[in-house]
Coordinates of C-alpha atoms in Angstrom, one line a residue:
M1 CA -76.1 -60.4 -49.5
V2 CA -75.6 -63.4 -47.3
S3 CA -77.2 -66.7 -48.2
I4 CA -78.3 -69.2 -45.4
T5 CA -79.3 -72.8 -46.5
H6 CA -80.7 -74.0 -43.2
A7 CA -82.7 -71.8 -40.9
K8 CA -85.6 -72.1 -38.5
V9 CA -87.7 -69.0 -38.9
S10 CA -91.1 -67.9 -38.2
T11 CA -92.9 -66.6 -41.3
I12 CA -96.5 -67.5 -40.5
P13 CA -98.6 -64.4 -39.6
D14 CA -100.5 -66.2 -36.8
G15 CA -97.4 -66.9 -34.9
S16 CA -97.2 -70.7 -35.3
D17 CA -93.8 -72.2 -36.1
A18 CA -92.9 -74.1 -39.2
D19 CA -89.7 -75.8 -40.1
L20 CA -88.4 -74.6 -43.5
V21 CA -85.4 -75.9 -45.3
R22 CA -84.9 -73.6 -48.0
P23 CA -82.4 -70.8 -49.1
V24 CA -83.1 -67.6 -47.4
D25 CA -81.8 -64.1 -48.4
W26 CA -81.0 -61.8 -45.5
N27 CA -81.9 -58.6 -46.9
A28 CA -83.3 -55.3 -45.3
G29 CA -86.9 -55.7 -44.2
H30 CA -86.9 -59.5 -43.8
V31 CA -88.6 -60.6 -40.7
F32 CA -87.1 -63.6 -38.7
A33 CA -88.5 -64.9 -35.5
G34 CA -90.0 -61.5 -34.6
F35 CA -87.0 -59.2 -35.4
V36 CA -86.3 -57.2 -38.5
L37 CA -82.9 -56.9 -40.2
D38 CA -81.8 -53.3 -40.3
G39 CA -79.5 -52.8 -43.4
D40 CA -78.1 -54.9 -46.0
F41 CA -75.7 -57.7 -45.0
T42 CA -73.0 -57.7 -47.6
E43 CA -69.6 -59.3 -47.7
D44 CA -67.3 -58.6 -44.8
T45 CA -70.2 -57.2 -42.6
F46 CA -71.1 -58.1 -39.0
M47 CA -74.4 -58.3 -37.3
Y48 CA -74.4 -56.0 -34.3
A49 CA -77.5 -55.1 -32.1
S50 CA -77.6 -51.3 -31.7
A51 CA -80.8 -51.7 -29.8
A52 CA -82.8 -54.5 -28.2
G53 CA -84.4 -56.6 -31.0
V54 CA -82.8 -54.6 -33.8
P55 CA -79.9 -56.3 -35.5
L56 CA -77.7 -54.0 -37.6
A57 CA -75.4 -54.8 -40.4
T58 CA -72.1 -53.0 -39.7
S59 CA -68.5 -52.9 -40.8
P60 CA -65.4 -54.3 -39.0
A61 CA -64.2 -50.8 -38.2
N62 CA -67.6 -50.0 -36.5
V63 CA -67.4 -53.2 -34.5
M64 CA -63.9 -52.2 -33.1
A65 CA -65.1 -48.8 -32.3
A66 CA -68.1 -50.2 -30.4
L67 CA -65.9 -52.7 -28.5
S68 CA -63.3 -50.1 -27.6
G69 CA -65.8 -48.3 -25.4
H70 CA -66.1 -51.3 -23.0
N71 CA -63.4 -51.5 -20.4
A72 CA -64.1 -55.2 -20.0
A73 CA -63.2 -56.0 -23.6
E74 CA -60.2 -58.2 -23.9
F75 CA -58.2 -59.3 -26.9
L76 CA -56.0 -62.4 -26.9
F77 CA -53.1 -62.4 -29.4
G78 CA -51.9 -65.5 -31.0
T79 CA -49.7 -66.6 -33.8
Q80 CA -50.7 -64.6 -37.0
K81 CA -53.4 -62.8 -35.2
L82 CA -54.1 -59.1 -35.6
G83 CA -55.1 -56.6 -33.0
G84 CA -55.2 -52.7 -32.6
I85 CA -54.7 -50.6 -29.5
V86 CA -54.9 -46.9 -29.6
D87 CA -52.9 -44.6 -27.1
P88 CA -52.8 -46.8 -24.0
T89 CA -52.5 -44.8 -20.8
T90 CA -49.9 -45.2 -18.1
N91 CA -52.3 -47.0 -15.9
Q92 CA -53.0 -49.7 -18.4
Q93 CA -51.1 -52.9 -19.0
A94 CA -48.3 -53.1 -21.4
A95 CA -49.7 -52.7 -24.9
T96 CA -47.1 -54.1 -27.2
K97 CA -44.1 -56.4 -27.1
K98 CA -41.8 -53.5 -27.9
Y99 CA -43.3 -51.6 -25.1
A100 CA -42.6 -54.6 -22.8
D101 CA -39.1 -55.0 -24.0
D102 CA -38.2 -51.4 -23.6
A103 CA -39.6 -51.4 -20.1
I104 CA -37.6 -54.5 -19.2
D105 CA -34.4 -53.0 -20.7
T106 CA -34.8 -49.8 -18.6
D107 CA -35.5 -51.8 -15.5
I108 CA -32.5 -54.0 -16.1
A109 CA -30.1 -50.9 -16.7
T110 CA -31.4 -49.1 -13.7
H111 CA -30.9 -52.1 -11.6
A112 CA -27.4 -52.6 -12.9
A113 CA -26.5 -48.9 -12.3
I114 CA -27.8 -49.3 -8.7
K115 CA -25.7 -52.4 -8.1
A116 CA -22.7 -50.7 -9.6
A117 CA -23.2 -47.7 -7.4
D118 CA -23.5 -50.0 -4.4
A119 CA -20.2 -51.6 -5.2
V120 CA -18.4 -48.2 -5.6
L121 CA -20.0 -47.0 -2.3
G122 CA -18.4 -49.8 -0.5
H123 CA -15.0 -48.3 -1.3
V124 CA -15.8 -44.7 -0.2
I125 CA -14.6 -43.8 3.2
V126 CA -16.5 -40.8 4.8
E127 CA -15.1 -39.1 7.9
T128 CA -17.5 -36.1 7.9
G129 CA -20.5 -38.1 9.1
S130 CA -22.6 -36.7 6.3
D131 CA -25.0 -38.6 4.2
I132 CA -24.0 -40.0 0.7
D133 CA -26.6 -39.7 -2.0
V134 CA -26.9 -42.2 -4.9
D135 CA -29.4 -41.7 -7.7
A136 CA -30.9 -44.2 -10.1
N137 CA -28.1 -43.5 -12.6
G138 CA -25.3 -44.4 -10.2
K139 CA -24.2 -40.8 -9.5
I140 CA -22.7 -40.6 -6.0
T141 CA -23.0 -37.2 -4.1
L142 CA -20.9 -36.8 -1.0
G143 CA -22.4 -34.2 1.4
G144 CA -21.0 -32.0 4.1
H145 CA -17.5 -31.3 2.4
K146 CA -16.2 -27.8 3.3
T147 CA -14.5 -25.7 0.6
R148 CA -13.0 -23.5 3.4
H149 CA -11.3 -24.7 6.6
Q150 CA -11.1 -22.1 9.2
N151 CA -8.3 -22.0 11.7
G152 CA -9.4 -23.0 15.1
G153 CA -12.9 -24.1 13.8
N154 CA -14.6 -27.5 13.8
D155 CA -13.3 -28.1 10.2
E156 CA -9.8 -27.1 10.9
I157 CA -7.1 -29.2 9.0
S158 CA -4.6 -30.8 11.3
V159 CA -1.2 -31.6 10.1
T160 CA -0.5 -34.2 12.9
G161 CA 0.8 -37.3 11.6
L162 CA 1.6 -36.0 8.1
S163 CA 4.9 -36.8 6.5
G164 CA 7.3 -34.8 4.6
L165 CA 7.6 -30.9 4.8
L166 CA 4.2 -30.5 6.4
A167 CA 5.4 -32.7 9.3
D168 CA 8.0 -30.1 10.1
D169 CA 7.1 -27.6 12.9
Q170 CA 8.1 -24.8 10.6
H171 CA 5.3 -25.7 8.1
V172 CA 2.2 -25.7 10.3
L173 CA -0.9 -24.5 8.4
D174 CA -1.8 -21.7 10.9
A175 CA -3.1 -18.3 9.9
E176 CA -0.4 -16.8 12.0
V177 CA 2.4 -17.9 9.8
I178 CA 0.9 -17.3 6.5
A179 CA 2.0 -14.1 4.9
V180 CA -0.4 -11.3 4.4
A181 CA -1.6 -11.2 0.9
V182 CA -0.1 -8.2 -1.2
A183 CA -2.5 -6.6 -3.6
K184 CA -1.9 -7.6 -7.2
A185 CA -1.9 -3.9 -8.2
T186 CA 1.3 -3.2 -6.3
Y187 CA 3.3 -5.4 -8.5
N188 CA 4.9 -3.9 -11.6
A189 CA 7.5 -5.3 -13.9
H190 CA 10.9 -6.2 -12.1
T191 CA 9.4 -6.2 -8.5
V192 CA 10.2 -8.6 -5.7
L193 CA 8.4 -9.3 -2.4
Y194 CA 10.2 -8.3 0.8
A195 CA 9.5 -7.2 4.4
T196 CA 11.1 -4.6 6.5
T197 CA 9.0 -5.4 9.5
N198 CA 7.4 -8.6 10.7
N199 CA 4.2 -9.7 8.9
T200 CA 4.4 -6.6 6.6
P201 CA 5.4 -7.7 3.0
V202 CA 5.7 -5.1 0.4
A203 CA 6.8 -4.9 -3.3
L204 CA 10.3 -3.7 -4.1
T205 CA 11.1 -2.5 -7.5
V206 CA 14.6 -3.5 -8.8
T207 CA 16.0 -1.0 -11.3
E208 CA 18.9 -1.7 -13.6
Q209 CA 22.4 -1.9 -12.0
T210 CA 21.0 -2.7 -8.6
L211 CA 21.1 -5.8 -6.3
V212 CA 18.8 -6.7 -3.4
G213 CA 20.7 -7.0 -0.3
R214 CA 21.3 -5.7 3.2
L215 CA 24.2 -3.4 4.2
T216 CA 25.5 -3.3 7.7
G217 CA 23.0 -1.8 10.1
T218 CA 20.3 -1.4 7.4
N219 CA 17.3 -3.2 6.3
I220 CA 16.9 -5.2 3.0
A221 CA 16.9 -2.7 0.2
A222 CA 17.9 -2.3 -3.6
I223 CA 21.7 -1.6 -3.4
A224 CA 23.2 0.3 -6.5
I225 CA 26.2 -1.1 -8.4
G226 CA 28.9 1.5 -8.9
I227 CA 31.9 3.2 -7.2
A228 CA 30.1 5.6 -4.9
D229 CA 29.8 5.1 -1.1
N230 CA 27.7 2.0 -0.1
N231 CA 27.6 0.8 -3.7
I232 CA 28.4 -2.8 -4.8
L233 CA 31.4 -3.0 -7.0
Q234 CA 31.6 -5.1 -10.2
V235 CA 34.5 -6.0 -12.4
D236 CA 34.5 -4.3 -15.9
H237 CA 37.5 -6.0 -17.6
A238 CA 37.6 -8.8 -20.2
S239 CA 40.6 -10.5 -18.7
P240 CA 41.6 -9.7 -15.1
A241 CA 44.3 -11.9 -13.9
D242 CA 45.8 -13.2 -10.6
N243 CA 47.9 -10.6 -8.7
D244 CA 46.5 -7.7 -10.9
Y245 CA 46.0 -4.3 -9.3
A246 CA 42.5 -2.9 -9.3
K247 CA 41.7 0.4 -10.9
F248 CA 38.4 2.3 -10.2
T249 CA 36.6 3.3 -13.4
T250 CA 33.0 4.7 -13.8
A251 CA 32.0 1.2 -15.3
G252 CA 33.6 -0.7 -12.3
L253 CA 36.9 -2.2 -11.5
E254 CA 39.7 -3.0 -14.1
G255 CA 42.6 -5.4 -13.5
R256 CA 46.0 -3.7 -14.0
S257 CA 49.3 -5.5 -14.3
Y258 CA 52.5 -4.1 -12.8
Q259 CA 53.7 -2.6 -16.1
E260 CA 50.3 -1.2 -16.7
L261 CA 50.3 0.4 -13.2
V262 CA 53.8 1.9 -14.0
N263 CA 52.5 3.4 -17.2
D264 CA 49.5 4.7 -15.5
I265 CA 51.5 6.6 -12.8
S266 CA 54.5 7.6 -15.1
G267 CA 54.8 11.4 -15.0
V268 CA 52.3 11.6 -12.3
I269 CA 54.5 10.4 -9.3
K270 CA 57.8 12.2 -9.1
A271 CA 61.0 10.6 -7.6
T272 CA 60.9 13.1 -4.8
D273 CA 57.6 11.6 -3.9
V274 CA 58.9 8.2 -3.3
E275 CA 61.2 7.4 -0.3
V276 CA 62.2 4.5 1.7
E277 CA 63.2 4.8 5.4
E278 CA 65.6 2.3 6.9
L279 CA 64.1 1.0 10.0
S280 CA 67.0 -0.8 11.4
T281 CA 70.8 -1.3 10.9
A282 CA 71.4 -3.3 7.7
T283 CA 73.4 -6.4 7.6
Y284 CA 75.2 -7.8 4.6
D285 CA 76.6 -11.3 3.6
D286 CA 79.8 -9.9 2.0
V287 CA 81.8 -6.9 1.3
Q288 CA 80.7 -6.4 -2.2
D289 CA 77.0 -6.1 -1.2
Y290 CA 78.1 -3.3 1.2
I291 CA 80.2 -1.5 -1.5
N292 CA 77.2 -1.9 -4.0
F293 CA 74.8 -0.3 -1.6
F294 CA 76.9 2.2 0.3
G295 CA 80.1 2.8 -1.9
G296 CA 78.6 5.5 -4.2
R297 CA 75.5 5.9 -2.1
T298 CA 73.7 5.4 -5.4
L299 CA 72.3 2.4 -7.3
L300 CA 71.7 3.0 -10.9
S301 CA 70.3 0.9 -13.7
G302 CA 70.3 2.3 -17.2
G303 CA 70.5 6.1 -17.6
A304 CA 73.2 6.4 -20.3
I305 CA 73.8 10.0 -21.2
T306 CA 74.9 11.3 -24.7
D307 CA 75.4 14.9 -26.0
N308 CA 73.1 15.9 -28.8
G309 CA 75.3 18.8 -29.8
D310 CA 72.6 21.4 -29.6
G311 CA 72.6 22.1 -25.9
T312 CA 70.6 19.1 -24.9
V313 CA 71.5 15.5 -24.0
A314 CA 69.8 12.2 -24.7
I315 CA 69.3 10.0 -21.5
T316 CA 68.1 6.3 -21.6
S317 CA 65.4 5.1 -19.2
L318 CA 66.8 4.3 -15.7
T319 CA 65.8 3.3 -12.2
A320 CA 67.9 4.5 -9.3
W321 CA 68.1 4.8 -5.5
S322 CA 70.2 7.4 -3.8
S323 CA 70.8 8.1 -0.1
I324 CA 70.6 11.8 1.0
S325 CA 73.3 11.4 3.7
D326 CA 76.3 9.3 4.8
S327 CA 74.3 7.7 7.5
E328 CA 73.6 4.0 7.2
T329 CA 70.0 4.6 8.3
A330 CA 69.5 7.7 6.3
V331 CA 66.4 8.3 4.2
G332 CA 67.0 7.2 0.6
K333 CA 64.9 8.1 -2.5
F334 CA 63.9 5.9 -5.4
F335 CA 63.2 7.3 -8.8
D336 CA 62.4 6.0 -12.4
F337 CA 63.3 8.0 -15.6
A338 CA 61.5 6.9 -18.6
G339 CA 64.1 8.4 -20.9
G340 CA 64.3 11.5 -23.4
N341 CA 66.4 13.7 -25.4
T342 CA 65.3 17.2 -24.5
P343 CA 66.8 18.0 -21.1
P344 CA 68.5 21.4 -21.7
L345 CA 72.1 22.1 -20.3
T346 CA 73.3 25.4 -19.0
D347 CA 76.8 26.4 -19.5
M348 CA 79.2 26.4 -16.6
T349 CA 76.6 24.9 -14.3
T350 CA 76.2 21.6 -12.6
N351 CA 73.1 20.0 -14.1
Y352 CA 70.9 17.3 -12.2
I353 CA 68.7 14.9 -13.8
Y354 CA 65.8 13.6 -11.6

């Protein structure tokens, strides 16, 4: 109940006014100046006219609800003042300080991004004539770039003015000088790319013990390593030396010294298979040389003979040369004897050792 100490009210039934100075209790059903209170006015209540001439006691929540239905209602916020706003729409003004701060921060960030994009854009050189798009986040999109440049087309790449290898006439980026692609499926292990005719590359498999090369009058091919016709030779010797002879083996060439060569042919080449023909008249520095060569018509080194007493003789190894006639230009024969102790001797017979 609200107590009013001073009030001017009309309480006389005939309608005349009277000044009263007395306490008045505002309760339901009291009549003041021709209107009747509707409801009890208690602590923390407001008077609100729900209809003409009918004051209504109501709560603060009802007052706020009633005011929220009027678009013209405005609230001014001051220090230590309270106000409530429910779900403002996008067309309404900023509702809270936080809303305003967030909006300002967003605007500042967007503006900064656009300024940064403008600065970057100033360093971009475009030669395609296409537009450049910059969005609000500063993302730059270059338009019109081709991922494929056709030879002879409007977007062909020219190497004019380039430096380095591309400036060489042999490195022009034309389709005519680019090798035809070889299918990946044609490549197996140990294959190389080669061409037997122009602009026709193929895969060549290189097997073991082969080299890729070109023999006289032939195309590029895999050439075998071996000792057969049209093969490539390889050395198969741990220590071949200068002035060695070469010996063919199934594994390749072996180096052979003079003594190894002699051992290899011993017993294979007979003395009768070796001969030297004098091509012109011989000249000598002194008589002794002449005697040594022609006196006995035989030069002998080694060849000592001893009797074994059993019908055989032992002969040490020897080398010899013997002429077959008295002519100074006659054919002579050389021979080597490795030595032995089994040559049989026939009684009453001249025996020859050769």
